[in-house]
Amino acid sequence: MKKSYLSGLALATLGTALWSCAPTTKTPAAATAPPAATAPGLTYQPNSTDWRAQAEAFLKQYSAEYQRLYTESSEAEWRSNTHIVPGDTTNSGATARANERIAAFAGSAENIQRLRQFLDHKDQLSEIQVKELQTALYNAANSPQTVADVVKRRIKAEAAQTEKLYGFDYQYNGKSVTTNDLDELLRTEKNPQKRQAIWEASKAIGPTLKEGLLNLRGLRNQTVQALGYSDFFSYQASDYGMSREEMMALVRKINEELRPLYRELHTYARYELAKKYGVKQVPDYLPASWVPNRWGQDWSSMVDVKGVNLDATLAKKGPEWQVKQAERFYQSLGFQALPAVFWEKSSLYPLPAGANYKKNNHASAWHIDLNQDVRSLMSVEANTEWYETTHHELGHIYYYLTYTNPDVPPLLRQGANRGYHEAMGSLMGLAASQKPFLVGLELMDPKTQTDQTQTLLKEALNYVTFIPFSSGVMSEWENSFYADNLPADQLNAKWWELVKKYQGIVPPTARGEQYLDPATKTHINDDPAQYYDYALSYVILFQLHDHIAKQILHQDPHATNYYGNKEVGNFLRDIMRPGSSKDWRTVLKEKTGEDLSARAMVDYFQPLMAYLKQQNKGRKYTM
């Protein structure tokens, strides 16, 4: 999720495949002010030399118009993601027009000129006014009307790419299948040849997206270059107050910190999967079709911890129970009940059989109007994975609702940084999956003997295996794609070079440039150049969980129960309430006493290292 850029703005409404979050902003790179032009929908004229009063009047009008157009754009995007009719361009056309309107407003030359003018006098403004103005200027950089034609073409191209992405007809064994179907097969199928066919079916969409993605690269880069950014990746990194080089150094550091543990997991997986699939010769690198996820980002279904798999219990309760129970969890911490609009307008469950349209099956959370209209787009089924995902998505929803308060202007109703939203969702997914919590809900018998090492292994095969993919493969490929202008005839080769380097995974058969395997990952198309958000979110997640477990609950971080603890709720609300009105580094240091660090994540999985080294004794390491 998710997160996305509606009309190229930092709008958190189109959530796709991990989840949804709202970006935050920092000061953009300086650029020469473009000539003035009329800002659509804004009539403010300065008539005072009081810069603070002028800024207040400007921001009042700007925010009202921005919020109105944002809502229109969100509604159009919602329709495009929940009612997809192959060949019907009605929704994509409406979405493109709504996105063009907000782009024309936010990126108007007059607005850019006025924003810069106010920021030239920021020493005379309030801190929150400065943050609002910087946010507005950051938004403008992705739709500057000084290059209006480029922006319009990019918006149209993005809408067309979304149609291709979610309208694709996946085929396996001569039948149409959903991505959910393919994911389930990759979790359960034991025949290596069948697994390869399933995996190849999941990659079939790639070639149809190549032309559109190359076109989008040029348009995205040109758009932000108009306001002085060197490339789209650099623009996205600036949202953290960091240069592209600083961001890449940070994600490489995170990857290196977790590399020793990943190396053990990789060796363990090669041998265990070879045994499972009846393959005598253990390969040096994992075939991509062996791991139980289309991109190798989550291997947790390799391990079935006795008593922890809740599928049978949850199947009896049904999908609706899962969503309601997630709401009850947040209420137990002191959060409000979800607003009626959530239940009235969300799309929570798979489409009925025979439906004449499709929907985006990736879980996401949406803040439609930057106010009380919050929705989730899911396809909840009664199983363990969706149980965790449901708690995650409501984490986003409650983050939206908490920073929607009078102290946070609409422009700053975002996470402290983009990673915070994911951290909050993942934190609640983790909390809802620990044994004391499950016992408290009577989803697990307290007498159930669970193997703590296997439980930790399953968690590591989720959280730790994700880091090389997110901070390694995805971040490095998009950095190369946007900043280094990766040649069109090297797109797939670069992808597999990185997959082998960071994940120790190789394709089951040759994957030449007639394929485009990176484009099969949703985010490459519609949530570009910021996948490192998820890696950073995991680091933040473990820092927050470590603090809650040790300092508030005084419990083992591996066996906590947040349920009903109002002090935990207060801790979380204190982080959520300011939105992006406070610097993300300050928020983290104030609440946990630490700067961003993988220490807590490494500590959490430290008990697993001895077990893995024992299991891997005598085995060949290849990473």
Coordinates of C-alpha atoms in Angstrom, one line a residue:
M1 CA 0.0 0.0 0.0
K2 CA -1.0 2.0 0.1
K3 CA 0.2 4.9 -1.0
S4 CA 0.3 6.4 -4.3
Y5 CA 0.6 9.6 -6.2
L6 CA -2.7 10.7 -7.6
S7 CA -2.0 13.1 -10.4
G8 CA 1.5 12.7 -9.3
L9 CA 0.8 14.5 -6.1
A10 CA 1.7 13.1 -2.7
L11 CA -1.8 11.9 -2.2
A12 CA -2.3 8.8 -0.2
T13 CA -5.4 7.3 -1.8
L14 CA -4.4 4.6 -4.3
G15 CA -3.2 1.8 -2.2
T16 CA -1.6 -1.1 -3.8
A17 CA 0.1 -4.2 -2.8
L18 CA 1.7 -4.1 0.3
W19 CA -0.5 -1.4 1.8
S20 CA -1.5 2.2 2.0
C21 CA 0.2 5.2 3.6
A22 CA 0.2 8.9 3.3
P23 CA 3.5 10.5 2.2
T24 CA 5.0 13.4 4.1
T25 CA 7.1 16.2 2.7
K26 CA 10.3 18.1 3.2
T27 CA 11.8 21.2 1.5
P28 CA 12.3 20.6 -2.2
A29 CA 15.5 21.5 -4.0
A30 CA 15.8 25.1 -5.1
A31 CA 14.9 26.1 -8.6
T32 CA 14.4 29.3 -10.5
A33 CA 10.9 30.7 -10.1
P34 CA 8.9 30.2 -13.2
P35 CA 6.8 33.0 -14.7
A36 CA 3.5 33.8 -13.1
A37 CA 0.2 32.3 -14.4
T38 CA -3.3 32.1 -13.1
A39 CA -3.9 29.5 -10.4
P40 CA -7.2 27.7 -11.1
G41 CA -9.7 28.3 -8.4
L42 CA -7.6 30.7 -6.3
T43 CA -8.4 34.4 -6.2
Y44 CA -6.3 35.5 -3.2
Q45 CA -4.6 38.9 -3.7
P46 CA -2.1 40.1 -1.1
N47 CA -2.8 43.5 0.4
S48 CA -0.6 43.5 3.4
T49 CA 3.1 43.6 4.3
D50 CA 2.4 41.3 7.3
W51 CA 3.9 38.1 5.9
R52 CA 2.4 35.8 8.6
A53 CA -1.1 37.2 8.0
Q54 CA -0.6 37.0 4.2
A55 CA 0.5 33.4 4.5
E56 CA -2.5 32.6 6.7
A57 CA -4.9 34.0 4.2
F58 CA -3.2 32.3 1.3
L59 CA -3.1 28.9 3.0
K60 CA -6.7 29.1 4.0
Q61 CA -7.9 29.5 0.4
Y62 CA -5.2 27.2 -1.0
S63 CA -6.1 24.4 1.5
A64 CA -9.8 24.6 0.9
E65 CA -9.4 24.3 -2.9
Y66 CA -6.7 21.6 -2.6
Q67 CA -9.0 19.5 -0.3
R68 CA -11.9 19.9 -2.7
L69 CA -9.9 18.8 -5.7
Y70 CA -8.1 16.0 -3.7
T71 CA -11.5 14.6 -2.8
E72 CA -12.6 14.6 -6.4
S73 CA -9.4 12.9 -7.4
S74 CA -9.7 10.3 -4.7
E75 CA -13.2 9.4 -5.6
A76 CA -12.2 8.9 -9.2
E77 CA -9.3 6.8 -8.3
W78 CA -11.5 4.7 -5.9
R79 CA -13.8 4.0 -8.8
S80 CA -10.9 3.1 -11.1
N81 CA -9.7 0.6 -8.5
T82 CA -13.0 -0.9 -7.5
H83 CA -14.9 -1.2 -10.8
I84 CA -12.6 -2.2 -13.6
V85 CA -14.3 -3.2 -16.9
P86 CA -11.7 -4.4 -19.5
G87 CA -12.0 -2.2 -22.6
D88 CA -14.1 0.4 -20.9
T89 CA -12.2 3.7 -20.5
T90 CA -15.0 5.6 -18.8
N91 CA -13.4 5.3 -15.3
S92 CA -9.8 6.0 -16.5
G93 CA -11.0 9.0 -18.4
A94 CA -12.8 10.4 -15.4
T95 CA -9.8 9.7 -13.2
A96 CA -7.5 11.4 -15.7
R97 CA -9.7 14.5 -15.8
A98 CA -9.9 14.7 -12.0
N99 CA -6.2 14.3 -11.7
E100 CA -5.5 17.0 -14.3
R101 CA -7.6 19.4 -12.3
I102 CA -5.7 19.0 -9.1
A103 CA -2.4 19.0 -11.0
A104 CA -3.3 22.2 -12.7
F105 CA -4.1 23.8 -9.3
A106 CA -1.3 22.5 -7.2
G107 CA 1.3 23.0 -9.8
S108 CA 0.1 26.4 -11.1
A109 CA 2.9 28.8 -11.8
E110 CA 1.3 31.5 -9.7
N111 CA 1.0 29.1 -6.7
I112 CA 4.7 28.1 -7.1
Q113 CA 5.7 31.7 -7.3
R114 CA 3.7 32.6 -4.2
L115 CA 4.9 29.6 -2.2
R116 CA 8.5 30.5 -2.9
Q117 CA 7.8 34.1 -2.0
F118 CA 6.4 33.2 1.4
L119 CA 9.3 30.8 2.0
D120 CA 11.7 33.5 1.3
H121 CA 10.3 35.2 4.4
K122 CA 10.0 32.0 6.5
D123 CA 11.8 33.6 9.4
Q124 CA 8.6 35.7 9.9
L125 CA 6.2 32.8 9.7
S126 CA 5.1 30.2 12.2
E127 CA 6.7 26.8 12.1
I128 CA 3.4 25.1 11.0
Q129 CA 2.9 27.6 8.2
V130 CA 6.4 26.9 6.9
K131 CA 5.7 23.1 6.9
E132 CA 2.4 23.7 5.0
L133 CA 4.1 25.9 2.4
Q134 CA 6.9 23.4 1.9
T135 CA 4.4 20.6 1.5
A136 CA 2.5 22.5 -1.1
L137 CA 5.7 23.3 -3.0
Y138 CA 6.7 19.6 -2.9
N139 CA 3.3 18.7 -4.3
A140 CA 3.8 21.3 -7.0
A141 CA 7.0 19.7 -8.1
N142 CA 5.1 16.7 -9.4
S143 CA 2.6 18.7 -11.5
P144 CA 4.3 22.0 -12.4
Q145 CA 2.1 23.8 -15.0
T146 CA 5.3 25.3 -16.4
V147 CA 5.4 22.0 -18.2
A148 CA 1.6 21.5 -18.3
D149 CA 1.7 19.3 -21.4
V150 CA 4.2 16.9 -19.8
V151 CA 2.0 16.7 -16.7
K152 CA -1.1 16.0 -18.7
R153 CA 0.6 13.3 -20.7
R154 CA 2.0 11.7 -17.5
I155 CA -1.5 11.6 -15.9
K156 CA -3.0 10.0 -18.9
A157 CA -0.2 7.5 -19.1
E158 CA -0.6 6.6 -15.5
A159 CA -4.3 6.0 -15.8
A160 CA -3.7 3.8 -18.9
Q161 CA -1.0 1.8 -17.1
T162 CA -3.4 1.2 -14.1
E163 CA -6.1 -0.1 -16.5
K164 CA -3.6 -2.6 -18.0
L165 CA -2.3 -3.6 -14.6
Y166 CA -5.6 -4.5 -13.0
G167 CA -7.6 -5.5 -16.0
F168 CA -5.1 -8.3 -17.0
D169 CA -6.5 -11.8 -17.5
Y170 CA -4.1 -14.2 -15.7
Q171 CA -4.3 -17.7 -17.1
Y172 CA -3.2 -21.0 -15.5
N173 CA -4.0 -24.5 -16.9
G174 CA -6.2 -22.8 -19.6
K175 CA -8.4 -21.0 -17.0
S176 CA -8.7 -17.4 -15.9
V177 CA -7.3 -17.0 -12.3
T178 CA -6.9 -14.1 -9.9
T179 CA -3.6 -13.1 -8.3
N180 CA -5.1 -14.4 -5.0
D181 CA -5.4 -17.8 -6.7
L182 CA -1.8 -17.8 -7.9
D183 CA -0.6 -16.7 -4.5
E184 CA -2.4 -19.5 -2.8
L185 CA -1.0 -22.1 -5.3
L186 CA 2.6 -20.8 -4.6
R187 CA 2.0 -21.3 -0.9
T188 CA 0.8 -24.9 -1.3
E189 CA 1.9 -26.6 -4.5
K190 CA 4.8 -29.1 -3.9
N191 CA 5.5 -30.2 -7.5
P192 CA 8.5 -28.1 -8.9
Q193 CA 7.3 -28.3 -12.5
K194 CA 3.8 -27.1 -11.5
R195 CA 5.3 -24.4 -9.3
Q196 CA 7.3 -23.1 -12.3
A197 CA 4.2 -23.0 -14.5
I198 CA 2.3 -21.0 -11.7
W199 CA 5.2 -18.6 -11.3
E200 CA 5.5 -18.0 -15.0
A201 CA 1.7 -17.4 -15.2
S202 CA 2.2 -14.7 -12.5
K203 CA 4.8 -13.0 -14.7
A204 CA 2.8 -13.0 -17.9
I205 CA 1.6 -9.4 -17.5
G206 CA 5.2 -8.0 -17.7
P207 CA 5.6 -7.5 -21.5
T208 CA 2.3 -5.6 -21.8
L209 CA 3.5 -3.0 -19.3
K210 CA 7.0 -2.3 -20.8
E211 CA 6.1 0.4 -23.3
G212 CA 4.0 2.2 -20.8
L213 CA 6.6 2.0 -18.0
L214 CA 9.4 3.4 -20.2
N215 CA 7.1 6.2 -21.3
L216 CA 6.2 7.0 -17.6
R217 CA 9.9 7.1 -16.7
G218 CA 10.5 9.9 -19.1
L219 CA 7.4 11.8 -18.1
R220 CA 8.0 11.4 -14.4
N221 CA 11.6 12.6 -14.6
Q222 CA 10.7 15.6 -16.9
T223 CA 7.9 16.6 -14.5
V224 CA 10.1 17.0 -11.4
Q225 CA 13.1 18.3 -13.4
A226 CA 11.0 21.4 -14.0
L227 CA 11.4 22.4 -10.4
G228 CA 15.1 21.5 -10.1
Y229 CA 15.2 17.9 -9.1
S230 CA 17.6 15.7 -11.1
D231 CA 15.3 12.8 -11.4
F232 CA 12.1 11.2 -9.9
F233 CA 13.9 9.0 -7.4
S234 CA 15.7 12.1 -6.0
Y235 CA 12.4 13.9 -5.7
Q236 CA 10.9 11.0 -3.7
A237 CA 13.9 10.8 -1.4
S238 CA 13.6 14.5 -0.6
D239 CA 10.3 13.7 1.1
Y240 CA 12.5 12.5 4.0
G241 CA 14.7 15.5 3.9
M242 CA 17.4 13.4 2.4
S243 CA 19.3 13.3 -0.9
R244 CA 19.1 10.3 -3.2
E245 CA 22.6 9.3 -2.2
E246 CA 21.8 9.6 1.5
M247 CA 18.7 7.4 1.1
M248 CA 20.5 4.7 -0.8
A249 CA 23.3 4.8 1.9
L250 CA 20.6 4.3 4.6
V251 CA 18.8 1.4 2.9
R252 CA 22.1 -0.3 2.1
K253 CA 23.1 0.0 5.8
I254 CA 19.8 -1.6 6.9
N255 CA 20.4 -4.4 4.4
E256 CA 23.9 -5.0 5.7
E257 CA 22.8 -5.0 9.4
L258 CA 20.4 -7.8 8.6
R259 CA 22.6 -9.7 6.1
P260 CA 24.1 -12.2 8.6
L261 CA 20.6 -13.4 9.6
Y262 CA 19.4 -13.4 6.0
R263 CA 22.4 -15.5 5.0
E264 CA 21.4 -18.2 7.5
L265 CA 17.7 -18.1 6.4
H266 CA 18.8 -18.4 2.7
T267 CA 20.9 -21.5 3.4
Y268 CA 18.2 -23.0 5.5
A269 CA 15.5 -22.4 2.9
R270 CA 17.6 -23.9 0.0
Y271 CA 18.0 -27.2 1.9
E272 CA 14.6 -27.4 3.4
L273 CA 12.8 -26.6 0.1
A274 CA 14.9 -29.1 -1.8
K275 CA 13.8 -31.7 0.7
K276 CA 10.1 -30.6 0.5
Y277 CA 10.1 -30.7 -3.3
G278 CA 12.0 -34.0 -3.6
V279 CA 15.1 -32.5 -5.3
K280 CA 18.3 -34.3 -4.4
Q281 CA 20.8 -31.7 -5.7
V282 CA 20.5 -28.6 -3.5
P283 CA 20.9 -25.5 -5.8
D284 CA 23.4 -22.8 -4.9
Y285 CA 20.7 -20.2 -5.4
L286 CA 17.0 -20.4 -4.8
P287 CA 14.9 -20.8 -8.0
A288 CA 12.3 -18.0 -7.9
S289 CA 9.5 -20.6 -8.4
W290 CA 10.5 -22.4 -5.2
V291 CA 9.8 -19.6 -2.7
P292 CA 6.1 -19.2 -1.7
N293 CA 5.7 -15.6 -3.0
R294 CA 5.8 -14.2 -6.5
W295 CA 8.7 -11.9 -5.7
G296 CA 10.4 -13.9 -2.9
Q297 CA 9.5 -11.1 -0.4
D298 CA 7.8 -13.3 2.1
W299 CA 8.7 -17.0 2.8
S300 CA 6.7 -17.4 6.0
S301 CA 4.3 -20.0 4.6
M302 CA 7.4 -22.4 4.5
V303 CA 6.8 -22.9 8.2
D304 CA 3.6 -24.1 9.8
V305 CA 3.8 -23.6 13.5
K306 CA 1.5 -26.0 15.3
G307 CA -1.3 -24.0 17.0
V308 CA -0.4 -20.8 15.3
N309 CA -2.2 -21.4 12.0
L310 CA -5.6 -20.0 12.6
D311 CA -7.2 -20.9 9.3
A312 CA -9.6 -23.5 10.7
T313 CA -10.7 -21.3 13.6
L314 CA -11.1 -18.2 11.4
A315 CA -13.0 -20.1 8.7
K316 CA -15.8 -20.7 11.2
K317 CA -16.0 -17.0 12.0
G318 CA -16.0 -15.7 8.5
P319 CA -14.4 -12.7 6.9
E320 CA -16.8 -10.1 8.3
W321 CA -15.8 -11.1 11.9
Q322 CA -12.2 -10.4 11.1
V323 CA -12.8 -6.8 10.1
K324 CA -15.1 -6.2 13.1
Q325 CA -12.6 -7.8 15.5
A326 CA -9.8 -5.5 14.2
E327 CA -12.0 -2.5 15.0
R328 CA -12.7 -3.9 18.5
F329 CA -8.9 -4.2 19.0
Y330 CA -8.3 -0.5 18.3
Q331 CA -11.3 0.5 20.4
S332 CA -9.8 -1.5 23.3
L333 CA -6.8 0.8 23.1
G334 CA -9.1 3.8 23.4
F335 CA -9.6 4.6 19.7
Q336 CA -13.1 5.6 18.5
A337 CA -15.5 3.3 16.6
L338 CA -15.0 3.5 12.8
P339 CA -17.2 6.2 11.2
A340 CA -20.3 4.9 9.4
V341 CA -18.9 5.9 6.0
F342 CA -16.2 3.2 6.4
W343 CA -18.8 0.4 6.4
E344 CA -21.0 2.1 3.8
K345 CA -18.3 2.8 1.2
S346 CA -15.4 0.4 1.7
S347 CA -14.8 -2.6 -0.7
L348 CA -13.8 -5.2 1.9
Y349 CA -14.5 -8.6 0.3
P350 CA -13.8 -10.5 -3.0
L351 CA -16.3 -9.8 -5.8
P352 CA -19.1 -12.4 -6.2
A353 CA -18.7 -15.1 -8.7
G354 CA -19.9 -14.0 -12.1
A355 CA -19.3 -10.3 -11.5
N356 CA -18.9 -8.5 -14.8
Y357 CA -16.1 -6.3 -13.6
K358 CA -12.8 -6.6 -11.7
K359 CA -11.3 -4.8 -8.7
N360 CA -7.8 -4.3 -7.4
N361 CA -7.3 -7.2 -5.0
H362 CA -4.3 -5.6 -3.2
A363 CA -5.1 -4.4 0.3
S364 CA -5.1 -0.6 0.8
A365 CA -6.4 2.2 3.0
W366 CA -7.8 5.4 1.7
H367 CA -8.3 8.9 3.2
I368 CA -10.7 10.1 0.6
D369 CA -11.3 13.7 1.7
L370 CA -8.5 14.3 4.3
N371 CA -11.4 14.4 6.8
Q372 CA -13.7 11.6 8.0
D373 CA -14.3 9.7 4.8
V374 CA -11.9 6.7 5.3
R375 CA -12.2 3.5 3.4
S376 CA -10.4 0.3 2.8
L377 CA -10.0 -1.7 -0.4
M378 CA -9.5 -5.4 0.5
S379 CA -10.6 -8.9 -0.6
V380 CA -10.8 -10.3 2.9
E381 CA -11.1 -14.1 3.2
A382 CA -11.3 -16.0 6.5
N383 CA -7.7 -17.0 6.9
T384 CA -4.6 -16.2 8.9
E385 CA -3.0 -13.9 6.3
W386 CA -6.1 -11.7 5.9
Y387 CA -6.5 -11.6 9.7
E388 CA -3.1 -10.0 9.9
T389 CA -3.7 -7.8 6.9
T390 CA -7.0 -6.5 8.2
H391 CA -5.4 -5.4 11.5
H392 CA -2.7 -3.7 9.4
E393 CA -5.1 -1.8 7.1
L394 CA -7.1 -0.5 10.1
G395 CA -3.8 0.8 11.5
H396 CA -3.7 3.1 8.5
I397 CA -7.3 4.0 8.9
Y398 CA -6.9 5.0 12.6
Y399 CA -3.7 6.9 11.7
Y400 CA -5.8 9.0 9.2
L401 CA -8.6 9.6 11.8
T402 CA -6.1 10.5 14.6
Y403 CA -4.3 13.2 12.7
T404 CA -7.5 14.5 11.3
N405 CA -7.9 17.0 14.1
P406 CA -8.1 20.8 14.4
D407 CA -4.4 21.2 15.2
V408 CA -3.3 19.6 11.9
P409 CA -4.1 21.5 8.7
P410 CA -5.3 19.3 5.8
L411 CA -1.9 19.7 4.0
L412 CA -0.2 18.0 6.9
R413 CA -2.6 15.1 7.4
Q414 CA 0.0 12.5 6.5
G415 CA 2.3 10.2 8.4
A416 CA 5.4 11.7 10.1
N417 CA 7.1 10.2 7.1
R418 CA 5.9 7.7 4.5
G419 CA 7.4 4.8 6.4
Y420 CA 5.5 5.7 9.6
H421 CA 2.2 4.7 8.1
E422 CA 3.5 1.3 7.1
A423 CA 5.2 0.9 10.5
M424 CA 1.9 1.6 12.3
G425 CA 0.0 -0.9 10.2
S426 CA 2.7 -3.6 10.5
L427 CA 3.1 -3.0 14.2
M428 CA -0.6 -3.8 14.8
G429 CA -0.5 -6.8 12.5
L430 CA 2.4 -8.2 14.5
A431 CA 0.7 -7.4 17.9
A432 CA -2.4 -9.2 16.8
S433 CA -0.5 -12.3 15.9
Q434 CA 1.4 -13.0 19.2
K435 CA 0.3 -15.9 21.4
P436 CA -0.9 -14.0 24.5
F437 CA -3.1 -11.8 22.3
L438 CA -4.6 -14.7 20.4
V439 CA -5.2 -16.6 23.7
G440 CA -7.0 -13.5 25.1
L441 CA -9.3 -13.5 22.0
E442 CA -9.9 -17.3 22.4
L443 CA -8.5 -17.8 18.9
M444 CA -5.9 -20.1 20.5
D445 CA -6.2 -22.5 23.5
P446 CA -3.9 -21.3 26.3
K447 CA -2.7 -25.0 26.7
T448 CA -1.6 -25.1 23.1
Q449 CA 2.1 -25.8 23.0
T450 CA 3.8 -23.6 20.5
D451 CA 7.4 -24.0 19.5
Q452 CA 8.9 -20.6 20.2
T453 CA 11.8 -21.1 17.8
Q454 CA 9.5 -22.1 15.0
T455 CA 7.3 -19.1 15.7
L456 CA 10.4 -16.8 15.5
L457 CA 11.5 -18.6 12.4
K458 CA 8.1 -18.0 10.7
E459 CA 8.3 -14.3 11.7
A460 CA 11.9 -14.0 10.3
L461 CA 10.8 -15.6 7.1
N462 CA 8.3 -12.7 6.8
Y463 CA 10.1 -9.6 8.1
V464 CA 13.7 -10.4 7.5
T465 CA 13.4 -11.9 4.0
F466 CA 11.5 -8.7 3.0
I467 CA 14.5 -6.4 3.7
P468 CA 16.8 -7.6 0.8
F469 CA 13.8 -7.3 -1.6
S470 CA 12.7 -3.8 -0.4
S471 CA 15.9 -2.1 0.6
G472 CA 17.9 -4.1 -2.0
V473 CA 16.2 -5.2 -5.2
M474 CA 13.4 -2.6 -5.5
S475 CA 15.3 0.4 -4.3
E476 CA 18.4 -0.3 -6.3
W477 CA 16.4 -1.1 -9.5
E478 CA 14.3 2.0 -9.4
N479 CA 17.3 4.1 -8.5
S480 CA 19.0 2.8 -11.6
F481 CA 15.9 3.1 -13.7
Y482 CA 15.1 6.8 -12.8
A483 CA 18.5 8.3 -11.8
D484 CA 20.9 6.3 -14.0
N485 CA 18.4 6.1 -17.0
L486 CA 18.9 2.3 -17.2
P487 CA 18.8 1.4 -20.9
A488 CA 15.6 -0.2 -22.2
D489 CA 17.4 -3.3 -23.3
Q490 CA 18.8 -4.0 -19.8
L491 CA 15.7 -3.7 -17.7
N492 CA 15.2 -7.4 -17.0
A493 CA 18.9 -8.2 -16.8
K494 CA 19.4 -5.6 -14.2
W495 CA 16.5 -6.9 -12.2
W496 CA 17.8 -10.4 -12.0
E497 CA 21.3 -9.3 -11.3
L498 CA 20.0 -7.5 -8.2
V499 CA 17.7 -10.4 -7.2
K500 CA 20.7 -12.7 -7.2
K501 CA 22.9 -10.3 -5.4
Y502 CA 20.5 -9.3 -2.6
Q503 CA 18.1 -12.2 -2.4
G504 CA 20.2 -15.1 -3.6
I505 CA 17.3 -16.0 -6.0
V506 CA 17.6 -16.9 -9.7
P507 CA 14.9 -17.4 -12.4
P508 CA 13.9 -21.0 -13.0
T509 CA 14.5 -20.5 -16.8
A510 CA 16.2 -17.8 -18.8
R511 CA 14.4 -14.4 -18.6
G512 CA 15.5 -12.3 -21.5
E513 CA 14.5 -8.8 -22.4
Q514 CA 11.3 -10.0 -24.0
Y515 CA 10.0 -10.2 -20.4
L516 CA 9.7 -7.3 -17.9
D517 CA 9.6 -9.0 -14.5
P518 CA 10.1 -5.9 -12.4
A519 CA 6.8 -4.5 -13.9
T520 CA 4.9 -7.4 -12.5
K521 CA 5.3 -5.7 -9.1
T522 CA 2.5 -3.2 -8.7
H523 CA 4.5 -0.5 -7.1
I524 CA 6.9 -0.2 -10.1
N525 CA 4.0 1.1 -12.1
D526 CA 1.7 3.0 -9.9
D527 CA 3.7 3.8 -6.7
P528 CA 7.1 4.5 -8.1
A529 CA 10.5 5.1 -6.5
Q530 CA 9.6 4.8 -2.9
Y531 CA 9.5 1.1 -2.0
Y532 CA 12.2 1.7 0.6
D533 CA 9.4 3.1 2.7
Y534 CA 8.5 -0.4 3.6
A535 CA 12.0 -1.3 4.6
L536 CA 12.2 1.7 6.8
S537 CA 8.8 1.0 8.2
Y538 CA 10.0 -2.4 9.4
V539 CA 12.9 -0.8 11.2
I540 CA 10.5 1.7 12.9
L541 CA 8.0 -1.0 13.6
F542 CA 10.5 -3.0 15.7
Q543 CA 11.7 0.1 17.5
L544 CA 8.1 0.9 18.5
H545 CA 7.3 -2.6 19.5
D546 CA 10.5 -2.9 21.5
H547 CA 9.6 0.2 23.4
I548 CA 6.0 -0.8 24.0
A549 CA 7.0 -4.3 25.2
K550 CA 9.8 -3.3 27.5
Q551 CA 8.9 0.2 28.7
I552 CA 5.0 0.1 28.8
L553 CA 3.9 -3.6 29.0
H554 CA 7.1 -5.0 30.7
Q555 CA 6.6 -8.1 28.6
D556 CA 8.8 -10.2 26.4
P557 CA 8.7 -8.6 22.9
H558 CA 8.1 -12.1 21.5
A559 CA 5.0 -12.6 23.7
T560 CA 2.9 -9.4 24.2
N561 CA -0.7 -8.6 24.6
Y562 CA -1.6 -5.0 23.7
Y563 CA -5.3 -5.6 24.0
G564 CA -7.1 -3.2 26.3
N565 CA -4.0 -1.3 27.3
K566 CA -4.9 2.4 27.3
E567 CA -1.3 3.4 27.9
V568 CA -0.3 1.7 24.7
G569 CA -3.1 3.5 22.9
N570 CA -1.9 6.8 24.3
F571 CA 1.7 6.1 23.2
L572 CA 0.4 5.4 19.6
R573 CA -1.9 8.4 19.5
D574 CA 0.9 10.7 20.6
I575 CA 2.8 9.5 17.5
M576 CA -0.2 9.6 15.2
R577 CA -1.8 12.9 16.3
P578 CA 0.7 15.4 14.8
G579 CA 0.6 13.9 11.3
S580 CA 3.5 15.5 9.5
S581 CA 3.4 18.7 11.5
K582 CA 6.4 17.5 13.5
D583 CA 9.7 16.2 12.1
W584 CA 9.8 12.4 11.9
R585 CA 13.2 12.2 13.5
T586 CA 12.0 14.3 16.5
V587 CA 8.9 12.1 16.9
L588 CA 11.0 8.9 16.9
K589 CA 13.6 10.2 19.4
E590 CA 11.0 11.7 21.7
K591 CA 8.9 8.6 21.9
T592 CA 11.6 5.8 21.9
G593 CA 14.7 7.6 23.0
E594 CA 16.5 6.3 19.9
D595 CA 17.4 7.5 16.4
L596 CA 16.5 5.3 13.4
S597 CA 18.3 2.0 13.9
A598 CA 17.9 -1.7 13.1
R599 CA 19.1 -2.6 16.6
A600 CA 15.6 -3.6 17.9
M601 CA 15.0 -5.7 14.8
V602 CA 18.3 -7.5 15.1
D603 CA 17.8 -8.0 18.9
Y604 CA 14.3 -9.4 18.3
F605 CA 15.6 -12.2 16.0
Q606 CA 18.9 -12.8 17.8
P607 CA 17.6 -16.0 19.6
L608 CA 17.0 -17.5 16.2
M609 CA 20.6 -17.3 15.1
A610 CA 21.9 -20.1 17.2
Y611 CA 19.2 -22.4 15.9
L612 CA 19.8 -21.6 12.3
K613 CA 23.6 -22.1 12.6
Q614 CA 23.0 -25.5 14.1
Q615 CA 20.5 -26.4 11.3
N616 CA 23.0 -25.2 8.7
K617 CA 26.0 -27.1 10.1
G618 CA 27.8 -28.8 7.2
R619 CA 25.6 -27.1 4.6
K620 CA 27.1 -25.0 1.8
Y621 CA 26.7 -21.2 2.1
T622 CA 26.5 -19.3 -1.2
M623 CA 25.8 -15.8 0.0

